Amino acid sequence: MARNFDNDRNDRDDRGSRGPRTGRPGTRRRRVSRISADKIDYIDYKDVKLLLSFIAENGKIMPRRLTGVTAWQQRKITEAIKRARNIALLPYIKY
Amino acid sequence: MRTYEVIFISAPGTADDDLTKLTTQLEQTVTTRGGIVTKTEHWGRRKLAYSIGKYDEGNYTLLYIDGTGQEIAEVERRLRVTDFVIRHITVRTDEDLKRAAKVKAKRKPTAAGRVPGEDLNLDLDDSDGLSEDEE
């Protein structure tokens, strides 16, 4: 399981402002949540563009470990993504 | 008063007449029960993220409704019995929107003249303003 997550992370290294992978392991700067930075107060399930930035290539919801959002934001994002999926704005799975 | 958003997807082959008829009908059901339809949005034909039944596309309609909840039950029932509606969802938004508005209002005073790293300089800004006033 743990190994799997690590692979995930490597795959996605080009996604964020993570910077060069130098220095000691575990000293990487934590990603700042886009939600906080853009001062979004209401996470709208209709905002497909925003939600797309929180789902992975295969359509899965990204863990907040990778996106840097707060726990509260993650819950709201999850809720919004699930609503969006229900009305076919977002896919459940993408191949 | 609660606010709701009702989205429904109608099949791509639906006649415009049927759709407008349904929306006006829904608006009537809401108003006769004491609610208000504050806004109606037609998104038009959109590609679905996945196929529903045999459809790859759908016609999205979004209703913003203010009401008590009773009219929603009837609106939902109508959507369920209407054949060309292939998917619908109702979301209650007042609580989340209220909370969002509160957060926004709270942030506003400090957000004026925002500069990068302003979180660190908050105290400085405040004391500056004060001293000027005193002089």
XYZ file of N, CA and C in Angstrom:
690
model
N 0.818 -1.205 0.000
C 0.000 0.000 0.000
C 0.857 1.263 0.000
N 1.773 1.305 0.966
C 2.596 2.512 1.116
C 3.405 2.756 -0.153
N 3.898 1.685 -0.717
C 4.693 1.806 -1.923
C 3.856 2.403 -3.050
N 2.671 1.947 -3.116
C 1.751 2.424 -4.139
C 1.596 3.933 -4.090
N 1.397 4.459 -2.890
C 1.228 5.906 -2.719
C 2.451 6.642 -3.210
N 3.626 6.061 -2.909
C 4.867 6.699 -3.325
C 4.946 6.813 -4.834
N 4.530 5.774 -5.496
C 4.521 5.810 -6.957
C 3.625 6.920 -7.460
N 2.474 7.001 -6.838
C 1.511 8.037 -7.165
C 2.175 9.400 -7.141
N 2.888 9.604 -6.072
C 3.501 10.893 -5.840
C 4.532 11.194 -6.927
N 5.280 10.184 -7.310
C 6.282 10.399 -8.350
C 5.637 10.754 -9.672
N 4.565 10.072 -9.946
C 3.870 10.321 -11.202
C 3.428 11.761 -11.305
N 3.113 12.325 -10.146
C 2.442 13.606 -10.163
C 3.383 14.756 -9.849
N 4.660 14.471 -9.953
C 5.604 15.475 -9.494
C 5.554 16.742 -10.326
N 5.112 16.615 -11.548
C 5.089 17.796 -12.416
C 3.835 18.631 -12.220
N 3.025 18.217 -11.273
C 1.730 18.886 -11.139
C 1.805 20.187 -10.366
N 2.666 20.241 -9.371
C 2.564 21.373 -8.464
C 3.846 22.155 -8.339
N 3.780 23.157 -7.473
C 4.927 24.015 -7.278
C 5.824 23.410 -6.204
N 6.225 22.209 -6.437
C 6.935 21.482 -5.404
C 8.418 21.845 -5.414
N 8.882 22.336 -6.544
C 10.280 22.729 -6.627
C 11.177 21.546 -6.904
N 12.460 21.788 -7.053
C 13.382 20.700 -7.349
C 13.481 19.753 -6.162
N 13.679 18.506 -6.457
C 13.703 17.515 -5.395
C 15.122 17.395 -4.863
N 15.554 18.394 -4.195
C 16.884 18.348 -3.598
C 16.745 18.417 -2.091
N 17.857 18.324 -1.393
C 17.837 18.444 0.056
C 17.414 17.157 0.719
N 17.284 17.235 2.011
C 16.943 16.043 2.777
C 15.507 15.645 2.484
N 15.248 14.348 2.529
C 13.857 13.918 2.335
C 12.994 14.460 3.459
N 11.791 14.835 3.116
C 10.862 15.324 4.130
C 11.009 16.807 4.402
N 11.876 17.481 3.669
C 12.008 18.913 3.886
C 11.294 19.709 2.810
N 10.575 18.985 1.971
C 9.862 19.673 0.907
C 8.842 20.649 1.479
N 8.669 21.752 0.824
C 7.729 22.748 1.294
C 6.309 22.260 1.056
N 5.484 22.450 2.043
C 4.104 22.009 1.898
C 3.411 22.877 0.855
N 2.647 22.215 0.015
C 1.892 22.965 -0.992
C 0.842 23.828 -0.330
N 0.673 25.009 -0.834
C -0.371 25.861 -0.287
C -1.645 25.603 -1.072
N -2.716 25.498 -0.325
C -3.987 25.179 -0.947
C -4.426 26.286 -1.890
N -4.879 25.876 -3.043
C -5.352 26.847 -4.011
C -6.631 27.516 -3.518
N -7.398 26.749 -2.776
C -8.662 27.263 -2.256
C -8.402 28.449 -1.324
N -7.421 28.303 -0.445
C -7.120 29.393 0.477
C -6.529 30.572 -0.280
N -5.622 30.271 -1.197
C -4.924 31.327 -1.905
C -5.890 32.176 -2.722
N -6.851 31.531 -3.344
C -7.804 32.264 -4.170
C -8.978 32.782 -3.360
N -8.960 32.517 -2.064
C -10.018 32.967 -1.162
C -11.417 32.547 -1.648
N -11.515 31.282 -1.880
C -12.803 30.721 -2.275
C -13.522 30.281 -0.997
N -14.698 30.842 -0.779
C -15.420 30.522 0.452
C -16.457 29.434 0.240
N -16.951 29.384 -0.964
C -18.007 28.418 -1.234
C -17.549 27.532 -2.389
N -17.391 26.282 -2.084
C -16.949 25.357 -3.124
C -18.179 24.835 -3.844
N -18.321 25.296 -5.058
C -19.536 25.038 -5.811
C -19.380 23.761 -6.632
N -20.394 22.913 -6.531
C -20.325 21.666 -7.294
C -20.471 21.926 -8.787
N -20.915 23.129 -9.163
C -21.087 23.443 -10.583
C -19.796 23.959 -11.202
N -18.823 24.245 -10.359
C -17.572 24.820 -10.833
C -16.625 23.701 -11.289
N -16.893 23.219 -12.473
C -16.164 22.051 -12.974
C -14.669 22.335 -13.077
N -14.363 23.535 -13.491
C -12.962 23.903 -13.706
C -12.167 23.778 -12.401
N -12.762 24.273 -11.333
C -12.086 24.191 -10.038
C -11.960 22.737 -9.583
N -13.050 22.009 -9.694
C -13.064 20.641 -9.183
C -12.106 19.748 -9.957
N -11.933 20.059 -11.230
C -11.019 19.255 -12.044
C -9.601 19.289 -11.486
N -9.268 20.378 -10.799
C -7.920 20.458 -10.260
C -7.757 19.587 -9.017
N -8.845 18.979 -8.568
C -8.745 18.118 -7.399
C -9.050 16.664 -7.707
N -9.168 16.345 -8.973
C -9.300 14.938 -9.312
C -8.106 14.524 -10.161
N -7.708 13.290 -9.959
C -6.537 12.756 -10.660
C -6.902 12.394 -12.093
N -5.930 12.009 -12.839
C -6.114 11.625 -14.237
C -7.228 10.599 -14.407
N -7.255 9.643 -13.493
C -8.224 8.558 -13.636
C -9.593 8.911 -13.064
N -9.755 10.141 -12.593
C -11.058 10.568 -12.105
C -11.212 10.488 -10.604
N -10.192 9.970 -9.933
C -10.292 9.831 -8.477
C -10.068 11.172 -7.782
N -10.645 11.287 -6.611
C -10.425 12.490 -5.801
C -9.012 12.417 -5.221
N -8.274 13.514 -5.364
C -6.889 13.503 -4.898
C -6.839 13.646 -3.379
N -5.894 12.958 -2.752
C -5.728 13.102 -1.308
C -5.192 14.485 -0.975
N -5.517 14.987 0.177
C -5.098 16.346 0.476
C -3.614 16.430 0.771
N -3.031 15.287 1.000
C -1.581 15.193 1.106
C -0.926 15.775 -0.151
N -1.585 15.600 -1.275
C -1.003 16.062 -2.530
C -1.477 17.457 -2.938
N -2.646 17.839 -2.471
C -3.177 19.122 -2.926
C -2.954 20.225 -1.904
N -2.704 19.863 -0.647
C -2.421 20.868 0.363
C -3.625 21.602 0.897
N -4.820 21.112 0.648
C -5.997 21.800 1.181
C -6.192 21.406 2.644
N -6.985 22.186 3.370
C -7.254 21.856 4.761
C -8.292 20.745 4.832
N -8.416 20.171 6.009
C -9.347 19.059 6.171
C -10.764 19.498 5.853
N -11.095 20.695 6.327
C -12.446 21.195 6.076
C -12.688 21.367 4.584
N -11.690 21.944 3.919
C -11.819 22.150 2.477
C -11.926 20.816 1.746
N -11.152 19.849 2.195
C -11.190 18.548 1.549
C -12.588 17.938 1.634
N -13.209 18.084 2.790
C -14.562 17.540 2.944
C -15.520 18.208 1.981
N -15.398 19.535 1.877
C -16.298 20.267 0.989
C -16.026 19.910 -0.473
N -14.760 19.767 -0.797
C -14.399 19.405 -2.167
C -14.968 18.036 -2.511
N -14.809 17.110 -1.562
C -15.319 15.759 -1.785
C -16.819 15.790 -2.037
N -17.512 16.546 -1.198
C -18.957 16.667 -1.338
C -19.304 17.215 -2.718
N -18.598 18.273 -3.098
C -18.886 18.927 -4.373
C -18.594 17.996 -5.542
N -17.494 17.266 -5.466
C -17.144 16.363 -6.563
C -18.204 15.280 -6.708
N -18.670 14.785 -5.576
C -19.671 13.721 -5.648
C -20.979 14.227 -6.237
N -21.321 15.457 -5.905
C -22.530 16.039 -6.504
C -22.338 16.214 -7.994
N -21.174 16.722 -8.367
C -20.900 16.958 -9.782
C -20.921 15.654 -10.563
N -20.444 14.590 -9.925
C -20.467 13.291 -10.598
C -21.899 12.840 -10.832
N -22.720 13.071 -9.847
C -24.109 12.629 -9.928
C -24.817 13.215 -11.148
N -24.544 14.481 -11.439
C -25.216 15.077 -12.587
C -24.324 15.118 -13.825
N -23.379 14.190 -13.874
C -22.571 13.958 -15.076
C -21.754 15.177 -15.494
N -21.397 16.023 -14.528
C -20.473 17.097 -14.847
C -19.040 16.587 -14.729
N -18.862 15.593 -13.874
C -17.554 14.961 -13.716
C -17.726 13.452 -13.848
N -16.702 12.787 -14.305
C -16.791 11.334 -14.444
C -16.547 10.614 -13.125
N -17.099 9.438 -12.997
C -16.769 8.601 -11.847
C -15.397 7.973 -12.079
N -15.206 7.496 -13.284
C -13.897 6.950 -13.661
C -13.549 7.417 -15.068
N -12.270 7.567 -15.272
C -11.777 7.926 -16.598
C -10.702 6.918 -16.936
N -10.710 6.414 -18.125
C -9.709 5.398 -18.447
C -8.470 6.008 -19.074
N -36.445 30.961 5.595
C -36.478 30.602 4.165
C -35.205 29.867 3.773
N -35.379 28.828 3.034
C -34.218 28.067 2.566
C -34.011 28.320 1.085
N -32.811 28.177 0.655
C -32.564 28.284 -0.782
C -32.088 26.934 -1.316
N -32.566 26.656 -2.487
C -32.219 25.384 -3.115
C -31.766 25.623 -4.545
N -31.015 24.675 -5.036
C -30.701 24.655 -6.457
C -31.161 23.318 -6.996
N -31.971 23.372 -8.010
C -32.431 22.138 -8.642
C -31.867 22.106 -10.055
N -31.098 21.087 -10.336
C -30.579 20.910 -11.692
C -31.233 19.684 -12.283
N -31.685 19.787 -13.504
C -32.098 18.554 -14.162
C -31.564 18.491 -15.580
N -31.345 17.285 -16.026
C -30.832 17.056 -17.373
C -31.959 16.444 -18.191
N -32.272 17.076 -19.304
C -33.273 16.465 -20.161
C -32.585 15.853 -21.375
N -33.213 14.847 -21.918
C -32.651 14.117 -23.052
C -32.415 15.073 -24.218
N -31.354 14.849 -24.990
C -31.000 15.783 -26.052
C -32.074 15.950 -27.133
N -32.908 14.948 -27.310
C -33.913 15.041 -28.361
C -35.180 15.767 -27.952
N -35.213 16.252 -26.727
C -36.431 16.880 -26.218
C -36.782 18.143 -26.995
N -38.046 18.295 -27.298
C -38.493 19.502 -27.993
C -38.400 20.690 -27.043
N -38.047 21.835 -27.607
C -37.913 23.041 -26.786
C -39.219 23.357 -26.063
N -40.320 23.104 -26.775
C -41.635 23.377 -26.195
C -41.846 22.607 -24.902
N -41.508 21.310 -24.960
C -41.697 20.466 -23.776
C -40.889 20.982 -22.604
N -39.680 21.403 -22.922
C -38.784 21.864 -21.868
C -39.304 23.160 -21.227
N -39.696 24.101 -22.085
C -40.201 25.366 -21.525
C -41.498 25.116 -20.762
N -42.287 24.177 -21.280
C -43.528 23.849 -20.596
C -43.237 23.311 -19.202
N -42.270 22.429 -19.130
C -41.914 21.842 -17.835
C -41.397 22.906 -16.876
N -40.518 23.772 -17.385
C -39.943 24.772 -16.477
C -41.016 25.737 -15.968
N -41.917 26.167 -16.852
C -42.975 27.066 -16.383
C -43.881 26.342 -15.393
N -44.109 25.071 -15.666
C -44.926 24.268 -14.761
C -44.271 24.173 -13.384
N -42.969 23.944 -13.402
C -42.240 23.847 -12.140
C -42.290 25.173 -11.395
N -42.108 26.260 -12.155
C -42.156 27.574 -11.525
C -43.517 27.803 -10.880
N -44.559 27.368 -11.578
C -45.905 27.518 -11.021
C -46.082 26.714 -9.745
N -45.631 25.450 -9.770
C -45.766 24.631 -8.559
C -45.085 25.282 -7.380
N -43.934 25.891 -7.659
C -43.199 26.532 -6.569
C -43.970 27.737 -6.051
N -44.433 28.581 -6.970
C -45.091 29.818 -6.520
C -46.421 29.541 -5.826
N -47.159 28.536 -6.294
C -48.444 28.256 -5.638
C -48.235 27.731 -4.227
N -47.063 27.196 -3.958
C -46.790 26.685 -2.616
C -46.044 27.688 -1.748
N -45.953 28.903 -2.249
C -45.357 29.947 -1.409
C -43.868 30.142 -1.589
N -43.294 29.435 -2.538
C -41.865 29.622 -2.803
C -41.646 30.596 -3.942
N -40.404 30.899 -4.209
C -40.065 31.771 -5.328
C -38.950 31.114 -6.136
N -39.106 31.173 -7.451
C -37.988 30.775 -8.312
C -37.213 32.054 -8.600
N -36.046 32.198 -7.998
C -35.321 33.457 -8.135
C -34.617 33.569 -9.470
N -34.225 32.432 -10.017
C -33.498 32.486 -11.282
C -33.615 31.151 -11.991
N -33.668 31.202 -13.296
C -33.643 29.973 -14.086
C -32.509 30.076 -15.090
N -31.678 29.077 -15.124
C -30.560 29.088 -16.080
C -30.698 27.910 -17.033
N -30.530 28.207 -18.303
C -30.471 27.125 -19.288
C -29.037 27.026 -19.769
N -28.411 25.946 -19.453
C -27.020 25.782 -19.886
C -26.955 25.279 -21.314
N -28.072 24.834 -21.802
C -28.083 24.285 -23.148
C -27.492 22.888 -23.190
N -27.185 22.470 -24.389
C -26.720 21.113 -24.581
C -25.257 20.984 -24.168
N -24.990 20.005 -23.373
C -23.638 19.796 -22.834
C -23.292 18.337 -22.958
N -22.034 18.087 -23.130
C -21.598 16.693 -23.165
C -21.585 16.148 -21.737
N -22.122 14.954 -21.571
C -22.119 14.345 -20.249
C -20.747 13.731 -19.980
N -20.352 13.736 -18.733
C -19.048 13.167 -18.369
C -19.039 11.652 -18.550
N -20.213 11.073 -18.503
C -20.350 9.641 -18.785
C -21.729 9.457 -19.372
N -21.937 8.371 -20.080
C -23.235 8.218 -20.724
C -24.274 7.748 -19.703
N -25.450 8.330 -19.804
C -26.566 7.939 -18.951
C -27.569 7.246 -19.855
N -27.817 5.989 -19.586
C -28.664 5.234 -20.488
C -28.035 5.233 -21.857
N -28.784 5.746 -22.834
C -28.220 5.760 -24.178
C -27.759 7.154 -24.588
N -27.714 8.075 -23.629
C -27.398 9.453 -23.995
C -25.970 9.847 -23.635
N -25.327 10.557 -24.556
C -23.989 11.095 -24.316
C -24.042 12.589 -24.046
N -25.169 13.192 -24.381
C -25.316 14.625 -24.191
C -26.609 14.888 -23.438
N -26.691 16.054 -22.873
C -27.912 16.390 -22.168
C -28.119 17.878 -22.131
N -29.359 18.256 -21.876
C -29.736 19.650 -21.814
C -29.885 20.022 -20.349
N -29.025 20.893 -19.856
C -29.051 21.206 -18.433
C -29.947 22.411 -18.152
N -30.760 22.289 -17.135
C -31.544 23.420 -16.663
C -31.347 23.542 -15.163
N -31.146 24.765 -14.723
C -30.876 24.998 -13.313
C -31.882 25.996 -12.763
N -32.543 25.611 -11.671
C -33.505 26.497 -11.022
C -32.990 26.873 -9.640
N -33.026 28.154 -9.340
C -32.731 28.593 -7.983
C -34.059 28.836 -7.294
N -34.288 28.145 -6.202
C -35.591 28.236 -5.548
C -35.444 28.670 -4.100
N -36.248 29.645 -3.701
C -36.374 30.013 -2.293
C -37.668 29.419 -1.789
N -37.623 28.733 -0.682
C -38.859 28.153 -0.201
C -38.691 27.459 1.131
N -39.678 26.673 1.486
C -39.679 26.035 2.792
C -39.277 24.564 2.709
N -39.318 23.988 1.530
C -38.971 22.585 1.399
C -40.129 21.759 0.857
N -41.360 22.250 1.113
C -42.518 21.499 0.631
C -42.604 21.523 -0.890
N -42.322 22.700 -1.455
C -42.422 22.805 -2.911
C -41.337 21.965 -3.587
N -40.226 21.764 -2.885
C -39.162 20.948 -3.453
C -39.624 19.512 -3.651
N -40.364 19.017 -2.672
C -40.872 17.650 -2.762
C -41.708 17.472 -4.021
N -42.545 18.466 -4.287
C -43.412 18.380 -5.456
C -42.614 18.523 -6.748
N -41.651 19.431 -6.734
C -40.799 19.622 -7.910
C -40.069 18.320 -8.228
N -39.532 17.693 -7.193
C -38.800 16.441 -7.388
C -39.713 15.357 -7.937
N -40.918 15.298 -7.387
C -41.865 14.279 -7.845
C -42.138 14.462 -9.332
N -42.354 15.712 -9.712
C -42.619 16.003 -11.113
C -41.451 15.613 -12.008
N -40.253 15.900 -11.539
C -39.073 15.565 -12.334
C -38.953 14.051 -12.493
N -39.306 13.349 -11.426
C -39.213 11.889 -11.491
C -40.184 11.298 -12.488
N -41.385 11.878 -12.570
C -42.373 11.295 -13.473
C -42.220 11.777 -14.909
N -41.445 12.829 -15.119
C -41.267 13.311 -16.484
C -40.263 12.432 -17.218
N -40.678 11.934 -18.360
C -39.875 10.917 -19.044
C -38.575 11.456 -19.601
N -38.615 12.677 -20.125
C -37.400 13.159 -20.793
C -36.350 13.708 -19.832
N -36.682 13.745 -18.560
C -35.660 14.143 -17.581
C -34.847 12.909 -17.215
N -33.554 12.946 -17.568
C -32.770 11.736 -17.349
C -32.002 11.759 -16.028
N -31.834 12.923 -15.450
C -31.148 12.994 -14.158
C -31.511 14.312 -13.497
N -31.671 14.293 -12.188
C -31.899 15.565 -11.503
C -31.292 15.516 -10.121
N -30.993 16.673 -9.588
C -30.396 16.750 -8.265
C -30.873 18.047 -7.606
N -31.132 17.973 -6.305
C -31.506 19.154 -5.537
C -30.451 19.367 -4.460
N -29.990 20.580 -4.340
C -28.995 20.889 -3.320
C -29.489 22.065 -2.494
N -29.439 21.892 -1.193
C -29.797 23.012 -0.318
C -28.540 23.847 -0.096
N -28.654 25.151 -0.390
C -27.445 25.959 -0.409
C -27.391 27.035 0.675
N -28.520 27.300 1.351
C -28.520 28.494 2.226
C -27.480 28.431 3.326
N -27.305 27.272 3.935
C -26.386 27.185 5.068
C -24.941 27.431 4.635
N -24.564 26.801 3.551
C -23.182 26.959 3.080
C -22.918 28.370 2.581
N -23.915 28.933 1.889
C -23.735 30.287 1.368
C -23.658 31.302 2.502
N -24.465 31.072 3.518
C -24.464 31.968 4.658
C -23.097 31.941 5.338
N -22.601 30.764 5.499
C -21.296 30.600 6.131
C -20.217 31.284 5.292
N -20.301 31.091 3.981
C -19.311 31.688 3.083
C -19.353 33.210 3.178
N -20.575 33.752 3.252
C -20.730 35.202 3.336
C -20.118 35.728 4.629
N -20.286 34.960 5.694
C -19.766 35.344 6.992
C -18.234 35.389 6.950
N -17.662 34.367 6.387
C -16.201 34.302 6.288
C -15.684 35.466 5.470
N -16.391 35.750 4.414
C -15.983 36.830 3.525
C -16.024 38.180 4.249
N -17.101 38.391 4.985
C -17.263 39.650 5.707
C -16.177 39.815 6.761
N -15.827 38.711 7.363
C -14.818 38.731 8.416
C -13.449 39.098 7.851
N -13.205 38.625 6.642
C -11.890 38.827 6.051
C -11.730 40.230 5.492
N -12.821 40.832 5.109
C -12.794 42.075 4.350
C -11.921 43.177 4.965
N -12.085 43.492 6.253
C -11.308 44.599 6.818
C -9.811 44.438 6.620
N -9.308 43.226 6.771
C -7.867 43.023 6.660
C -7.432 42.835 5.224
N -8.380 42.516 4.360
C -8.008 42.178 2.987
C -7.758 43.416 2.140
N -8.134 44.600 2.643
C -7.932 45.822 1.862
C -6.439 46.096 1.706
N -6.050 46.426 0.511
C -4.643 46.702 0.250
C -3.760 45.507 0.528
N -4.219 44.370 0.095
C -3.540 43.119 0.374
C -2.197 43.035 -0.355
N -1.172 42.691 0.375
C 0.142 42.472 -0.231
C 0.623 41.079 0.132
N 1.514 40.505 -0.647
C 2.027 39.186 -0.291
C 2.664 39.206 1.092
N 2.340 38.225 1.885
C 2.892 38.145 3.226
C 2.237 39.103 4.187
N 1.015 39.520 3.879
C 0.342 40.499 4.730
C 0.005 39.926 6.100
N -0.075 38.617 6.164
C -0.394 38.002 7.446
C 0.629 38.396 8.508
N 1.861 38.553 8.066
C 2.933 38.880 9.003
C 2.863 40.348 9.428
N 2.378 41.193 8.528
C 2.422 42.632 8.778
C 1.138 43.198 9.371
N 0.238 42.308 9.725
C -1.077 42.773 10.178
C -0.975 43.785 11.303
N -0.174 43.484 12.323
C -0.073 44.362 13.496
C 0.497 45.723 13.103
N 1.505 45.675 12.273
C 2.151 46.906 11.823
C 1.138 47.853 11.178
N 0.389 47.294 10.246
C -0.600 48.112 9.532
C -1.557 48.779 10.501
N -2.018 47.996 11.455
C -2.991 48.504 12.406
C -2.413 49.656 13.226
N -1.215 49.455 13.745
C -0.645 50.478 14.621
C -0.357 51.756 13.827
N 0.032 51.565 12.577
C 0.247 52.736 11.729
C -1.012 53.589 11.645
N -2.101 52.919 11.360
C -3.366 53.631 11.217
C -3.702 54.393 12.496
N -3.464 53.743 13.624
C -3.820 54.349 14.913
C -3.013 55.610 15.185
N -1.698 55.488 15.013
C -0.832 56.604 15.364
C -1.166 57.833 14.515
N -1.495 57.577 13.273
C -1.847 58.695 12.408
C -3.096 59.412 12.918
N -4.031 58.596 13.358
C -5.258 59.179 13.877
C -4.993 60.048 15.101
N -4.123 59.561 15.950
C -3.849 60.276 17.197
C -3.181 61.627 16.936
N -2.269 61.602 15.979
C -1.589 62.862 15.673
C -2.571 63.823 15.028
